[in-house]
PDB file of C-alpha atoms in Angstrom:
ATOM      1  CA  MET A   1       0.000   0.000   0.000  1.00 83.00           C
ATOM      2  CA  THR A   2       1.333   3.396  -0.943  1.00 94.00           C
ATOM      3  CA  ASN A   3       0.924   6.485   1.218  1.00 96.00           C
ATOM      4  CA  GLU A   4      -1.417   7.928  -1.426  1.00 96.00           C
ATOM      5  CA  GLU A   5      -3.606   4.795  -1.381  1.00 96.00           C
ATOM      6  CA  GLU A   6      -3.792   4.979   2.400  1.00 97.00           C
ATOM      7  CA  VAL A   7      -4.859   8.641   2.326  1.00 98.00           C
ATOM      8  CA  PHE A   8      -7.658   7.971  -0.174  1.00 98.00           C
ATOM      9  CA  MET A   9      -8.907   4.886   1.665  1.00 98.00           C
ATOM     10  CA  LYS A  10      -8.908   6.759   4.958  1.00 98.00           C
ATOM     11  CA  GLU A  11     -11.166   9.380   3.351  1.00 98.00           C
ATOM     12  CA  ALA A  12     -13.611   6.688   2.191  1.00 98.00           C
ATOM     13  CA  ILE A  13     -13.593   5.239   5.703  1.00 98.00           C
ATOM     14  CA  ARG A  14     -14.065   8.701   7.237  1.00 98.00           C
ATOM     15  CA  LEU A  15     -17.128   9.207   5.025  1.00 98.00           C
ATOM     16  CA  SER A  16     -18.565   5.874   6.187  1.00 98.00           C
ATOM     17  CA  ILE A  17     -18.087   6.767   9.856  1.00 98.00           C
ATOM     18  CA  THR A  18     -19.481  10.285   9.441  1.00 98.00           C
ATOM     19  CA  ASN A  19     -22.505   8.900   7.619  1.00 97.00           C
ATOM     20  CA  VAL A  20     -23.356   6.782  10.666  1.00 97.00           C
ATOM     21  CA  THR A  21     -22.612   9.415  13.305  1.00 97.00           C
ATOM     22  CA  GLU A  22     -24.713  11.997  11.438  1.00 96.00           C
ATOM     23  CA  GLY A  23     -27.566   9.521  10.923  1.00 94.00           C
ATOM     24  CA  LYS A  24     -27.593   9.901   7.142  1.00 94.00           C
ATOM     25  CA  GLY A  25     -27.469   6.240   6.175  1.00 94.00           C
ATOM     26  CA  GLY A  26     -25.505   3.018   6.208  1.00 96.00           C
ATOM     27  CA  PRO A  27     -21.826   2.691   7.112  1.00 98.00           C
ATOM     28  CA  PHE A  28     -20.423   3.046   3.608  1.00 98.00           C
ATOM     29  CA  GLY A  29     -18.275   5.688   1.923  1.00 98.00           C
ATOM     30  CA  ALA A  30     -16.446   5.998  -1.376  1.00 98.00           C
ATOM     31  CA  VAL A  31     -14.138   8.383  -3.184  1.00 98.00           C
ATOM     32  CA  ILE A  32     -13.069   8.616  -6.803  1.00 98.00           C
ATOM     33  CA  VAL A  33      -9.565   9.754  -7.604  1.00 98.00           C
ATOM     34  CA  LYS A  34      -8.119  11.060 -10.857  1.00 98.00           C
ATOM     35  CA  ASP A  35      -4.564  12.250 -11.363  1.00 97.00           C
ATOM     36  CA  GLY A  36      -3.789  11.896  -7.670  1.00 97.00           C
ATOM     37  CA  LYS A  37      -6.728  14.035  -6.473  1.00 98.00           C
ATOM     38  CA  ILE A  38     -10.147  13.201  -5.050  1.00 98.00           C
ATOM     39  CA  ILE A  39     -12.669  14.419  -7.605  1.00 98.00           C
ATOM     40  CA  ALA A  40     -15.836  12.971  -6.056  1.00 98.00           C
ATOM     41  CA  ARG A  41     -17.163  11.536  -2.833  1.00 98.00           C
ATOM     42  CA  GLY A  42     -20.171   9.447  -1.961  1.00 98.00           C
ATOM     43  CA  ALA A  43     -21.788   8.072   1.164  1.00 98.00           C
ATOM     44  CA  ASN A  44     -24.725   5.726   1.505  1.00 98.00           C
ATOM     45  CA  GLN A  45     -27.979   7.690   1.126  1.00 97.00           C
ATOM     46  CA  VAL A  46     -30.459   4.824   0.816  1.00 96.00           C
ATOM     47  CA  THR A  47     -32.606   5.710   3.825  1.00 95.00           C
ATOM     48  CA  SER A  48     -32.088   9.485   3.751  1.00 95.00           C
ATOM     49  CA  SER A  49     -33.125   9.750   0.084  1.00 95.00           C
ATOM     50  CA  ASN A  50     -35.520   6.780  -0.096  1.00 96.00           C
ATOM     51  CA  ASP A  51     -33.428   5.494  -2.993  1.00 96.00           C
ATOM     52  CA  PRO A  52     -32.347   1.836  -2.829  1.00 95.00           C
ATOM     53  CA  THR A  53     -29.696   2.526  -5.488  1.00 96.00           C
ATOM     54  CA  ALA A  54     -28.026   5.347  -3.524  1.00 97.00           C
ATOM     55  CA  HIS A  55     -25.123   3.236  -2.287  1.00 98.00           C
ATOM     56  CA  ALA A  56     -21.849   5.062  -1.629  1.00 98.00           C
ATOM     57  CA  GLU A  57     -20.181   3.804  -4.794  1.00 98.00           C
ATOM     58  CA  VAL A  58     -23.134   4.723  -7.017  1.00 98.00           C
ATOM     59  CA  VAL A  59     -23.371   8.195  -5.448  1.00 98.00           C
ATOM     60  CA  ALA A  60     -19.627   8.709  -5.979  1.00 98.00           C
ATOM     61  CA  ILE A  61     -19.835   7.491  -9.590  1.00 98.00           C
ATOM     62  CA  ARG A  62     -22.750   9.840 -10.320  1.00 98.00           C
ATOM     63  CA  ASN A  63     -20.866  12.768  -8.774  1.00 98.00           C
ATOM     64  CA  ALA A  64     -17.638  11.983 -10.638  1.00 98.00           C
ATOM     65  CA  CYS A  65     -19.353  11.581 -13.997  1.00 98.00           C
ATOM     66  CA  LYS A  66     -21.124  14.913 -13.517  1.00 98.00           C
ATOM     67  CA  ILE A  67     -17.839  16.629 -12.630  1.00 98.00           C
ATOM     68  CA  LEU A  68     -15.942  15.016 -15.530  1.00 97.00           C
ATOM     69  CA  ASP A  69     -18.891  15.445 -17.931  1.00 97.00           C
ATOM     70  CA  THR A  70     -18.623  11.851 -19.101  1.00 96.00           C
ATOM     71  CA  PHE A  71     -20.247   8.473 -18.524  1.00 96.00           C
ATOM     72  CA  GLN A  72     -16.966   6.621 -18.039  1.00 96.00           C
ATOM     73  CA  LEU A  73     -14.291   6.982 -15.385  1.00 98.00           C
ATOM     74  CA  ASP A  74     -11.251   6.358 -17.575  1.00 96.00           C
ATOM     75  CA  GLY A  75      -8.041   6.803 -15.611  1.00 97.00           C
ATOM     76  CA  CYS A  76      -9.855   6.999 -12.274  1.00 98.00           C
ATOM     77  CA  ASP A  77      -9.509   4.887  -9.150  1.00 98.00           C
ATOM     78  CA  LEU A  78     -12.396   4.067  -6.821  1.00 98.00           C
ATOM     79  CA  TYR A  79     -11.805   3.633  -3.091  1.00 98.00           C
ATOM     80  CA  THR A  80     -14.678   2.242  -1.067  1.00 98.00           C
ATOM     81  CA  SER A  81     -14.989   1.441   2.600  1.00 98.00           C
ATOM     82  CA  CYS A  82     -16.471  -1.986   1.840  1.00 98.00           C
ATOM     83  CA  GLU A  83     -16.290  -4.613  -0.877  1.00 97.00           C
ATOM     84  CA  PRO A  84     -19.012  -3.604  -3.359  1.00 97.00           C
ATOM     85  CA  CYS A  85     -22.387  -5.329  -3.450  1.00 96.00           C
ATOM     86  CA  PRO A  86     -23.544  -6.907  -6.748  1.00 96.00           C
ATOM     87  CA  MET A  87     -25.355  -3.736  -7.859  1.00 96.00           C
ATOM     88  CA  CYS A  88     -22.382  -1.506  -7.138  1.00 97.00           C
ATOM     89  CA  LEU A  89     -19.948  -3.923  -8.709  1.00 97.00           C
ATOM     90  CA  GLY A  90     -22.046  -3.871 -11.880  1.00 96.00           C
ATOM     91  CA  ALA A  91     -22.112  -0.060 -11.837  1.00 98.00           C
ATOM     92  CA  ILE A  92     -18.358   0.036 -11.274  1.00 98.00           C
ATOM     93  CA  TYR A  93     -17.726  -2.225 -14.251  1.00 98.00           C
ATOM     94  CA  TRP A  94     -20.010  -0.050 -16.412  1.00 97.00           C
ATOM     95  CA  ALA A  95     -18.187   3.110 -15.258  1.00 98.00           C
ATOM     96  CA  ARG A  96     -14.844   1.517 -16.192  1.00 97.00           C
ATOM     97  CA  PRO A  97     -12.438   2.947 -13.610  1.00 98.00           C
ATOM     98  CA  ALA A  98      -8.835   1.813 -13.838  1.00 98.00           C
ATOM     99  CA  ARG A  99      -8.690   0.316 -10.346  1.00 98.00           C
ATOM    100  CA  LEU A 100     -10.879  -0.574  -7.360  1.00 98.00           C
ATOM    101  CA  PHE A 101      -9.762  -0.618  -3.733  1.00 98.00           C
ATOM    102  CA  TYR A 102     -11.890  -1.680  -0.738  1.00 98.00           C
ATOM    103  CA  ALA A 103     -11.486  -1.970   3.047  1.00 98.00           C
ATOM    104  CA  ASN A 104     -14.163  -4.136   4.722  1.00 97.00           C
ATOM    105  CA  THR A 105     -15.140  -7.424   3.081  1.00 97.00           C
ATOM    106  CA  LYS A 106     -18.601  -8.627   2.117  1.00 95.00           C
ATOM    107  CA  ALA A 107     -18.308 -11.055   5.051  1.00 95.00           C
ATOM    108  CA  ASP A 108     -17.716  -8.092   7.380  1.00 97.00           C
ATOM    109  CA  ALA A 109     -20.860  -6.450   5.953  1.00 96.00           C
ATOM    110  CA  ALA A 110     -22.875  -9.657   6.327  1.00 95.00           C
ATOM    111  CA  ALA A 111     -21.887  -9.802   9.999  1.00 95.00           C
ATOM    112  CA  ILE A 112     -23.812  -6.536  10.591  1.00 95.00           C
ATOM    113  CA  GLN A 113     -26.858  -7.564   8.505  1.00 93.00           C
ATOM    114  CA  PHE A 114     -25.740  -6.167   5.131  1.00 93.00           C
ATOM    115  CA  ASP A 115     -25.690  -9.596   3.481  1.00 89.00           C
ATOM    116  CA  ASP A 116     -25.849  -9.721  -0.328  1.00 92.00           C
ATOM    117  CA  GLN A 117     -25.085 -13.428  -0.680  1.00 92.00           C
ATOM    118  CA  PHE A 118     -28.714 -14.161  -1.595  1.00 93.00           C
ATOM    119  CA  ILE A 119     -28.377 -11.854  -4.621  1.00 94.00           C
ATOM    120  CA  TYR A 120     -25.285 -13.681  -5.875  1.00 91.00           C
ATOM    121  CA  GLU A 121     -27.177 -16.960  -5.459  1.00 94.00           C
ATOM    122  CA  GLU A 122     -30.328 -15.650  -7.172  1.00 95.00           C
ATOM    123  CA  ILE A 123     -28.381 -14.367 -10.194  1.00 93.00           C
ATOM    124  CA  ALA A 124     -26.951 -17.844 -10.732  1.00 94.00           C
ATOM    125  CA  LEU A 125     -30.422 -19.457 -10.855  1.00 95.00           C
ATOM    126  CA  PRO A 126     -32.545 -19.909 -13.983  1.00 93.00           C
ATOM    127  CA  LEU A 127     -35.311 -17.269 -14.155  1.00 92.00           C
ATOM    128  CA  GLY A 128     -38.052 -19.711 -13.203  1.00 91.00           C
ATOM    129  CA  GLU A 129     -36.278 -20.689  -9.990  1.00 95.00           C
ATOM    130  CA  ARG A 130     -35.679 -17.176  -8.639  1.00 94.00           C
ATOM    131  CA  LYS A 131     -37.661 -15.821  -5.695  1.00 95.00           C
ATOM    132  CA  LEU A 132     -38.665 -12.725  -7.692  1.00 93.00           C
ATOM    133  CA  PHE A 133     -41.390 -13.617 -10.185  1.00 92.00           C
ATOM    134  CA  THR A 134     -39.995 -12.814 -13.644  1.00 89.00           C
ATOM    135  CA  LYS A 135     -41.827 -13.036 -16.957  1.00 90.00           C
ATOM    136  CA  GLN A 136     -40.827 -11.848 -20.407  1.00 92.00           C
ATOM    137  CA  LEU A 137     -43.410  -9.749 -22.282  1.00 95.00           C
ATOM    138  CA  LEU A 138     -43.565  -8.100 -25.747  1.00 96.00           C
ATOM    139  CA  GLN A 139     -40.055  -8.943 -26.946  1.00 96.00           C
ATOM    140  CA  GLU A 140     -40.878  -8.319 -30.615  1.00 96.00           C
ATOM    141  CA  GLU A 141     -42.136  -4.804 -29.860  1.00 96.00           C
ATOM    142  CA  ALA A 142     -39.149  -4.082 -27.655  1.00 97.00           C
ATOM    143  CA  LEU A 143     -36.687  -5.208 -30.326  1.00 96.00           C
ATOM    144  CA  GLU A 144     -37.683  -2.115 -32.345  1.00 96.00           C
ATOM    145  CA  ALA A 145     -35.605   0.086 -30.023  1.00 95.00           C
ATOM    146  CA  PHE A 146     -32.620  -2.223 -30.507  1.00 95.00           C
ATOM    147  CA  ARG A 147     -33.053  -2.135 -34.294  1.00 94.00           C
ATOM    148  CA  LEU A 148     -33.202   1.666 -34.243  1.00 94.00           C
ATOM    149  CA  TRP A 149     -30.101   1.801 -32.042  1.00 92.00           C
ATOM    150  CA  GLN A 150     -28.201  -0.506 -34.351  1.00 93.00           C
ATOM    151  CA  GLU A 151     -29.052   1.651 -37.375  1.00 93.00           C
ATOM    152  CA  SER A 152     -28.509   5.012 -35.685  1.00 93.00           C
ATOM    153  CA  ASN A 153     -25.680   7.267 -36.822  1.00 90.00           C
ATOM    154  CA  ALA A 154     -26.163   9.518 -33.789  1.00 90.00           C
ATOM    155  CA  LYS A 155     -25.423   6.925 -31.081  1.00 80.00           C
ATOM    156  CA  VAL A 156     -22.560   7.223 -28.652  1.00 83.00           C
ATOM    157  CA  GLU A 157     -21.137   3.732 -28.275  1.00 78.00           C
ATOM    158  CA  TYR A 158     -19.837   2.487 -24.957  1.00 77.00           C
TER     159      TYR A 158
END
């Protein structure tokens, strides 16, 4: 671990602690770094914003993309106080940062009732075996948007 990595991780951890002590949400914080500087921060806002997607990493990604005026975090590093949940990990992959660093593990989170193991297990199941009822509807109609996308000259590929 470099001194710089330690400084950035300590800021993510500080955000997670402050979030709890100020009663704003769960014990999670994240920072995004570019060119050796923190460009965005995020803390869990699920309960304070009534948004189940407002995890620290997602909040930080949204803030960084707004600041950088882009939808990808090329050349950025993400530091998070806890190993990302499946949703956040997906968002992180879509944002395409260069590197990801975390402090607490998903087992540490599970020990305080933030257990995402059931999601990993559900994703691995066939649709008909998942706990969430899932049914495909109107595929042919929906494929029109995909056809239009494929033919579009105005699309921004990612």
